[in-house]
Tab-separated table of C-alpha atoms in Angstrom:
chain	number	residue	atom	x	y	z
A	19	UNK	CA	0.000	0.000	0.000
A	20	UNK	CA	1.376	3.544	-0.975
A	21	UNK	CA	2.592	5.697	1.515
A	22	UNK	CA	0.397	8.841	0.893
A	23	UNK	CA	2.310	11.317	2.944
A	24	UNK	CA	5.461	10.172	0.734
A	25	UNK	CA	6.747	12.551	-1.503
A	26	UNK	CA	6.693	11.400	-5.065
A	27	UNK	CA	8.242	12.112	-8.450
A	28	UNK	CA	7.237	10.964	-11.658
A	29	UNK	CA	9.089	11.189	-14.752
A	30	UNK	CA	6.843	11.763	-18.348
A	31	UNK	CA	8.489	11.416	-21.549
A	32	UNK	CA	5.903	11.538	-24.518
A	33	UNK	CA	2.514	12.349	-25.284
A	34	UNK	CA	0.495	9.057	-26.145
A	35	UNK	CA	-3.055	7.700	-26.882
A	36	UNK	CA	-5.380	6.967	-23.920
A	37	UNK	CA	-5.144	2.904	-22.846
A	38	UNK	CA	-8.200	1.464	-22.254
A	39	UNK	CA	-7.326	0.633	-18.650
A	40	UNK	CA	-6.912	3.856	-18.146
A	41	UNK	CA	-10.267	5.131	-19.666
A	42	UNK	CA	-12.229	3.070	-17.069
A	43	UNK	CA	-10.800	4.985	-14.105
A	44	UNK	CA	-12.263	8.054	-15.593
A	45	UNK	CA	-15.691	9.288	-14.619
A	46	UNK	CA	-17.886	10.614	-16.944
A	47	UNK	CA	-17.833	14.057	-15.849
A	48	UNK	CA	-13.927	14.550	-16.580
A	49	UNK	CA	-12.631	15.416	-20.099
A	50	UNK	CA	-9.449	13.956	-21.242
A	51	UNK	CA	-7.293	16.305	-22.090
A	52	UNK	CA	-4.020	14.488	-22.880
A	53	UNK	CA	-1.635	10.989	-21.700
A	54	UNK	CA	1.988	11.167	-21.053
A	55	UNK	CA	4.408	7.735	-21.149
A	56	UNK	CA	6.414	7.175	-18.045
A	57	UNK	CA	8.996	4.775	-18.007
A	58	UNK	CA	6.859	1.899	-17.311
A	59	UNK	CA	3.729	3.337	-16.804
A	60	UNK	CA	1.089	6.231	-17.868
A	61	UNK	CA	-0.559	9.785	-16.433
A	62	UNK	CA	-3.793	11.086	-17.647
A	63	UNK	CA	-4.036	14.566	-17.784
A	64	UNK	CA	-8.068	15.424	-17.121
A	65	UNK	CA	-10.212	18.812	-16.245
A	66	UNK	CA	-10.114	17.895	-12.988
A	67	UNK	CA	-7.128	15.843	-12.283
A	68	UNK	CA	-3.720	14.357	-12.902
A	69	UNK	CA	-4.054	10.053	-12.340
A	70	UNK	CA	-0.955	8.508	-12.524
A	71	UNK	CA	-1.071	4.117	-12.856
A	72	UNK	CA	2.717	3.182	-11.750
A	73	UNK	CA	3.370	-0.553	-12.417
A	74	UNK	CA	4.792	-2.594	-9.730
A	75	UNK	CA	7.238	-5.769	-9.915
A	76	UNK	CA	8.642	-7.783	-12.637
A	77	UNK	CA	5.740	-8.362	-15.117
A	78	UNK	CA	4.154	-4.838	-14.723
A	79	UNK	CA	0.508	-7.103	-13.643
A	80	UNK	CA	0.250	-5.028	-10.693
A	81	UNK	CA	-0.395	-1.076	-10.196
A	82	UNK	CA	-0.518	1.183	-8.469
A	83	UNK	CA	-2.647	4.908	-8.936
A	84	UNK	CA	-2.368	8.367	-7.658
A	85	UNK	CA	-4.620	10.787	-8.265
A	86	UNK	CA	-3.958	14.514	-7.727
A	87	UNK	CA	-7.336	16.521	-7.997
A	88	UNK	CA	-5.794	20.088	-9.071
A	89	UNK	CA	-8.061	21.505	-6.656
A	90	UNK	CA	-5.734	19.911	-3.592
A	91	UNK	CA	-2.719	22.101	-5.015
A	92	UNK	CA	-1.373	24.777	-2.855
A	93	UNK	CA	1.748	26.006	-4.773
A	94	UNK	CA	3.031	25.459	-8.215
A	95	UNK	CA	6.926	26.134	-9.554
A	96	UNK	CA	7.913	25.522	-12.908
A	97	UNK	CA	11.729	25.052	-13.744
A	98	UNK	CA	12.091	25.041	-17.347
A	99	UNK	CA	15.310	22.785	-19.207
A	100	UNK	CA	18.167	24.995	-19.787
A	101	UNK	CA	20.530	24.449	-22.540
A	102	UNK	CA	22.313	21.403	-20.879
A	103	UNK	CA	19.432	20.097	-18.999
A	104	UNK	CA	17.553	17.115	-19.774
A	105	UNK	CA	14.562	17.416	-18.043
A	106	UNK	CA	12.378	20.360	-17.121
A	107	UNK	CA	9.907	19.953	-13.605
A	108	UNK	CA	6.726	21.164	-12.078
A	109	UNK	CA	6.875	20.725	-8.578
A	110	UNK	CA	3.585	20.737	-6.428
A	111	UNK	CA	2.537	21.593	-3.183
A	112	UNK	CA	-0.609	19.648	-1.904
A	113	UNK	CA	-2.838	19.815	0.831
A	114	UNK	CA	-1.652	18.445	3.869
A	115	UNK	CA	2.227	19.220	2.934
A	116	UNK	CA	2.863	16.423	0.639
A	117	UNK	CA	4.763	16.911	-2.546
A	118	UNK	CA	4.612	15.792	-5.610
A	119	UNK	CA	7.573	16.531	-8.446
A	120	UNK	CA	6.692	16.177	-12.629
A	121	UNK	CA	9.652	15.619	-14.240
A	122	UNK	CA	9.265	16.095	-18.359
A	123	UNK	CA	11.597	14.911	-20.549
A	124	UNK	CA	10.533	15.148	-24.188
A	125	UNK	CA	13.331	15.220	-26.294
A	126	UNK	CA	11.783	16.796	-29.326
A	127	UNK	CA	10.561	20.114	-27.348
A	128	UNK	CA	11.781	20.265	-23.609
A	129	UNK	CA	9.533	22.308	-22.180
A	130	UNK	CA	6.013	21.526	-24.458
A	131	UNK	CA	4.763	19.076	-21.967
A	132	UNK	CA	5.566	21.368	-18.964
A	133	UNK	CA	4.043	24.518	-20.541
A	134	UNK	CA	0.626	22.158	-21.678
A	135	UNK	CA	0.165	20.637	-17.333
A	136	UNK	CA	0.829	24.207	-16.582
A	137	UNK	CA	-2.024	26.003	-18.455
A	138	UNK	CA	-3.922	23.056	-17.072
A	139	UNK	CA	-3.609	23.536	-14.098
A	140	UNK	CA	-3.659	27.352	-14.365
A	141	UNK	CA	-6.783	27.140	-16.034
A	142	UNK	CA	-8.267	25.206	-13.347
A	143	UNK	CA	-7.305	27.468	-10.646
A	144	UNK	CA	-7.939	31.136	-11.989
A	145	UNK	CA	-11.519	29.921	-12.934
């Protein structure tokens, strides 16, 4: 069982389509915005929230998801790749303390992912 007050990073490489899996943890009064790869698993970007299905042990059979409802973030940062860098990262602040780290590395355009969560999630909270 997941330690909830744990901090956690995820890593997201690419855009991809929606799995099927995925699709039936969504309720019918989210839109799907967009899905990220991570290394072994996938995020699901909604209206509402970010789920995140991270596969455990050897065949990948079991998983475990986080969801982060935008409405339970406190504080946003946003630390965009530099020349060098490989990665560029949103960091969150949640309710209760806990943190929770998006790292993005796209190769083809650094920061597109990062800049795409954050209007998301700006969208959500200025409305």
């Amino acid at each position: 069982m997941a330690d909830v007050n744990a901090n956690k990073v995820f890593t997201f490489y690419q855009e991809v389509p929606m799995s099927d899996s995925m699709k039936a943890l969504i309720s019918e009064k989210e839109k799907i915005v967009f899905a990220v790869k991570t290394m072994r698993d996938l995020a699901v970007f909604t209206d509402k929230r970010i789920l995140i299905a991270e596969k455990q042990g050897i065949t990948g059979k079991k998983a475990e998801y986080y969801t982060i409802p935008y409405k339970s973030i406190v504080t946003y940062a946003v630390e965009n790749s530099g020349t060098l860098d490989f990665d560029s990262e949103l960091k969150l602040t949640l309710l209760g303390g806990i943190t929770a780290q998006l790292r993005f590395m796209d190769s083809r355009n650094k920061n597109q992912m990062l800049i795409k969560v954050y209007h998301l999630i700006n969208e959500f909270m200025v409305n």
